[in-house]
XYZ file of C-alpha atoms in Angstrom:
211
model
C -42.715 26.552 -1.456
C -38.942 27.432 -2.826
C -36.653 23.856 -2.367
C -33.787 26.531 -0.844
C -36.483 27.507 1.348
C -36.854 23.766 3.099
C -33.264 23.448 4.018
C -32.304 27.024 5.821
C -32.277 26.108 9.340
C -34.602 27.752 11.966
C -31.734 29.584 13.401
C -30.546 31.617 9.962
C -34.187 32.080 9.192
C -34.306 33.835 12.491
C -31.590 35.835 11.940
C -32.686 37.319 8.389
C -34.567 40.066 9.994
C -31.818 41.379 11.780
C -29.949 41.445 8.623
C -32.742 43.427 6.635
C -33.294 45.844 9.517
C -29.747 46.458 9.118
C -29.680 47.166 5.627
C -32.846 49.449 5.605
C -30.533 51.399 7.821
C -27.625 51.450 6.371
C -29.730 52.230 2.888
C -31.095 55.422 4.966
C -27.438 56.165 5.435
C -26.598 56.563 2.415
C -24.942 53.372 1.872
C -25.070 51.364 -0.826
C -23.542 48.332 -0.271
C -22.369 46.380 3.246
C -19.934 43.637 4.019
C -20.833 40.498 6.469
C -17.683 42.182 8.870
C -20.314 45.132 9.575
C -23.589 43.113 9.384
C -21.707 41.053 12.043
C -20.228 43.957 14.150
C -23.729 45.514 14.453
C -25.913 42.876 15.322
C -23.084 40.610 17.363
C -22.567 37.582 15.040
C -19.743 35.694 13.348
C -19.038 37.593 9.886
C -18.397 34.067 8.681
C -21.826 33.523 10.033
C -23.565 36.088 8.135
C -22.182 35.280 4.909
C -23.310 31.276 5.579
C -26.997 32.913 6.437
C -26.894 34.724 3.333
C -25.961 31.616 0.722
C -28.980 30.135 2.100
C -30.981 32.677 -0.200
C -28.642 33.077 -2.556
C -27.294 36.494 -1.596
C -23.657 37.115 -3.151
C -21.336 39.640 -2.524
C -18.138 41.232 -4.157
C -14.693 40.914 -2.611
C -13.476 43.805 -0.935
C -16.658 45.636 -1.780
C -19.914 43.546 0.371
C -22.994 43.331 -1.078
C -25.745 45.929 -2.564
C -28.104 47.152 -0.267
C -30.150 47.508 -2.205
C -30.506 43.837 -3.349
C -30.104 42.303 -0.011
C -33.093 44.139 1.395
C -34.939 43.259 -1.810
C -33.916 39.551 -1.729
C -34.696 39.446 2.189
C -37.836 40.780 2.283
C -39.095 38.142 -0.819
C -37.773 35.220 0.564
C -38.968 36.096 4.251
C -42.452 37.376 2.435
C -43.188 40.333 3.707
C -43.512 41.651 0.471
C -46.897 40.080 0.150
C -49.915 40.791 2.010
C -50.969 38.037 4.553
C -54.205 39.181 6.214
C -54.988 38.149 9.502
C -57.980 37.635 12.178
C -56.674 38.718 15.679
C -58.771 36.954 18.898
C -58.765 38.687 22.189
C -59.134 41.974 22.653
C -57.338 42.871 25.537
C -54.361 45.211 26.655
C -52.238 42.920 24.349
C -54.480 42.830 21.413
C -55.416 46.016 21.539
C -51.539 47.120 21.277
C -51.050 44.798 17.889
C -54.210 46.595 16.174
C -52.441 49.972 17.333
C -49.193 48.622 15.367
C -49.278 49.703 12.052
C -45.957 48.823 11.532
C -46.898 45.186 11.046
C -48.416 45.926 7.513
C -44.493 47.126 6.474
C -43.751 42.748 7.523
C -46.627 42.205 5.397
C -49.092 41.436 7.854
C -52.239 42.853 7.831
C -55.205 42.370 10.756
C -58.276 43.091 8.858
C -60.805 42.435 11.787
C -60.297 41.413 15.560
C -63.023 39.133 17.992
C -63.569 38.685 21.373
C -66.296 37.457 23.763
C -67.588 40.579 25.399
C -70.656 42.011 23.641
C -69.976 45.841 24.420
C -66.721 45.851 22.028
C -68.851 44.026 18.989
C -68.966 47.508 16.717
C -66.236 49.079 17.750
C -63.146 49.229 16.145
C -59.465 50.139 16.929
C -57.109 51.909 14.412
C -59.875 51.641 12.027
C -59.865 47.963 12.692
C -63.635 46.220 13.649
C -64.324 44.362 15.849
C -67.315 41.328 15.873
C -68.120 39.254 18.538
C -66.768 35.875 18.764
C -69.790 34.051 16.295
C -69.387 36.300 13.759
C -65.390 34.511 12.985
C -67.068 31.791 11.107
C -69.544 33.542 9.083
C -66.233 36.511 8.221
C -63.862 33.358 7.821
C -66.041 32.318 4.660
C -66.560 35.598 3.319
C -62.754 36.201 3.039
C -60.591 33.546 2.858
C -58.116 34.664 6.243
C -56.283 31.959 7.861
C -53.882 33.321 9.506
C -55.081 33.774 13.612
C -53.512 36.332 16.381
C -53.728 34.445 19.610
C -54.360 37.128 22.405
C -56.669 35.433 24.402
C -56.662 35.232 28.393
C -54.833 31.128 29.112
C -57.728 29.484 30.311
C -59.591 30.238 26.711
C -56.854 29.732 24.663
C -57.221 26.104 23.417
C -60.589 26.231 23.219
C -60.423 29.184 20.626
C -57.558 27.474 18.987
C -59.943 24.713 18.256
C -62.261 27.326 16.935
C -59.568 27.921 14.557
C -58.703 24.810 13.496
C -62.606 23.820 12.637
C -62.533 26.497 10.680
C -59.673 26.143 8.315
C -57.424 28.564 9.998
C -53.815 27.156 8.519
C -51.396 29.254 10.681
C -52.153 30.513 14.367
C -49.392 33.408 15.688
C -50.050 32.424 19.722
C -49.104 35.176 22.279
C -50.114 33.218 24.973
C -48.138 31.562 27.306
C -49.509 28.063 27.139
C -48.566 25.338 24.543
C -51.426 25.309 22.331
C -52.680 21.656 20.820
C -52.696 21.641 16.732
C -52.599 19.158 14.519
C -49.003 18.867 12.817
C -50.604 20.724 9.248
C -51.377 23.973 11.211
C -48.280 26.284 11.497
C -47.816 27.697 15.048
C -45.569 30.452 15.869
C -45.332 30.770 19.939
C -44.529 34.520 21.336
C -44.904 34.567 25.001
C -43.687 37.892 26.407
C -43.856 36.057 29.590
C -41.459 33.307 28.469
C -38.646 36.059 27.365
C -39.273 38.250 31.041
C -38.067 34.504 32.823
C -35.283 34.731 30.597
C -34.012 38.576 31.195
C -34.768 37.625 34.868
C -33.161 34.654 35.011
C -30.127 36.563 33.377
C -30.003 39.182 35.388
C -30.049 36.959 38.580
C -27.092 35.116 37.321
C -25.505 38.405 36.140
C -25.148 40.460 39.250
């Protein structure tokens, strides 16, 4: 892993996709250069923060000109791993899991779901968006065949830890957890928690605070 990435603060890492999206929109408008001031105004942060974040990944701009839009897109996409293909399994083909299987946009950001698993026998042998769905007991077999080491967790909360334990035993290296509970994993497992319910709670609370 590049030493720069090791020292990149997580808040800066979370902002990089915002800059990437801005640069892509700017390119669609025919803008071959963008400035930190333009980016900052569009996404609502300080221009000095934009410049500092980009300096972590060795993107430099020209005075009174800004950053090359092409270079900005290329460097951020490469740094974030969006130019590589990371294959994943999805666990739990409910409404949320099904929606993720339908989301072709994930491939644009380097994530390809190649199979899904569920405990419902009736789902085995079907597919969503050409992605095959298997009964859960085939996970180990297909994991060994494909070498997939990323799991996406969209199961009901009462099954989350059990399925996470199965992934750990099968030597998965990363879990993208969409359930509203914090799963317990060893320190060597990367977990990204993305609970839409937690974000709903924050939004509702802010609405109450700002009537």
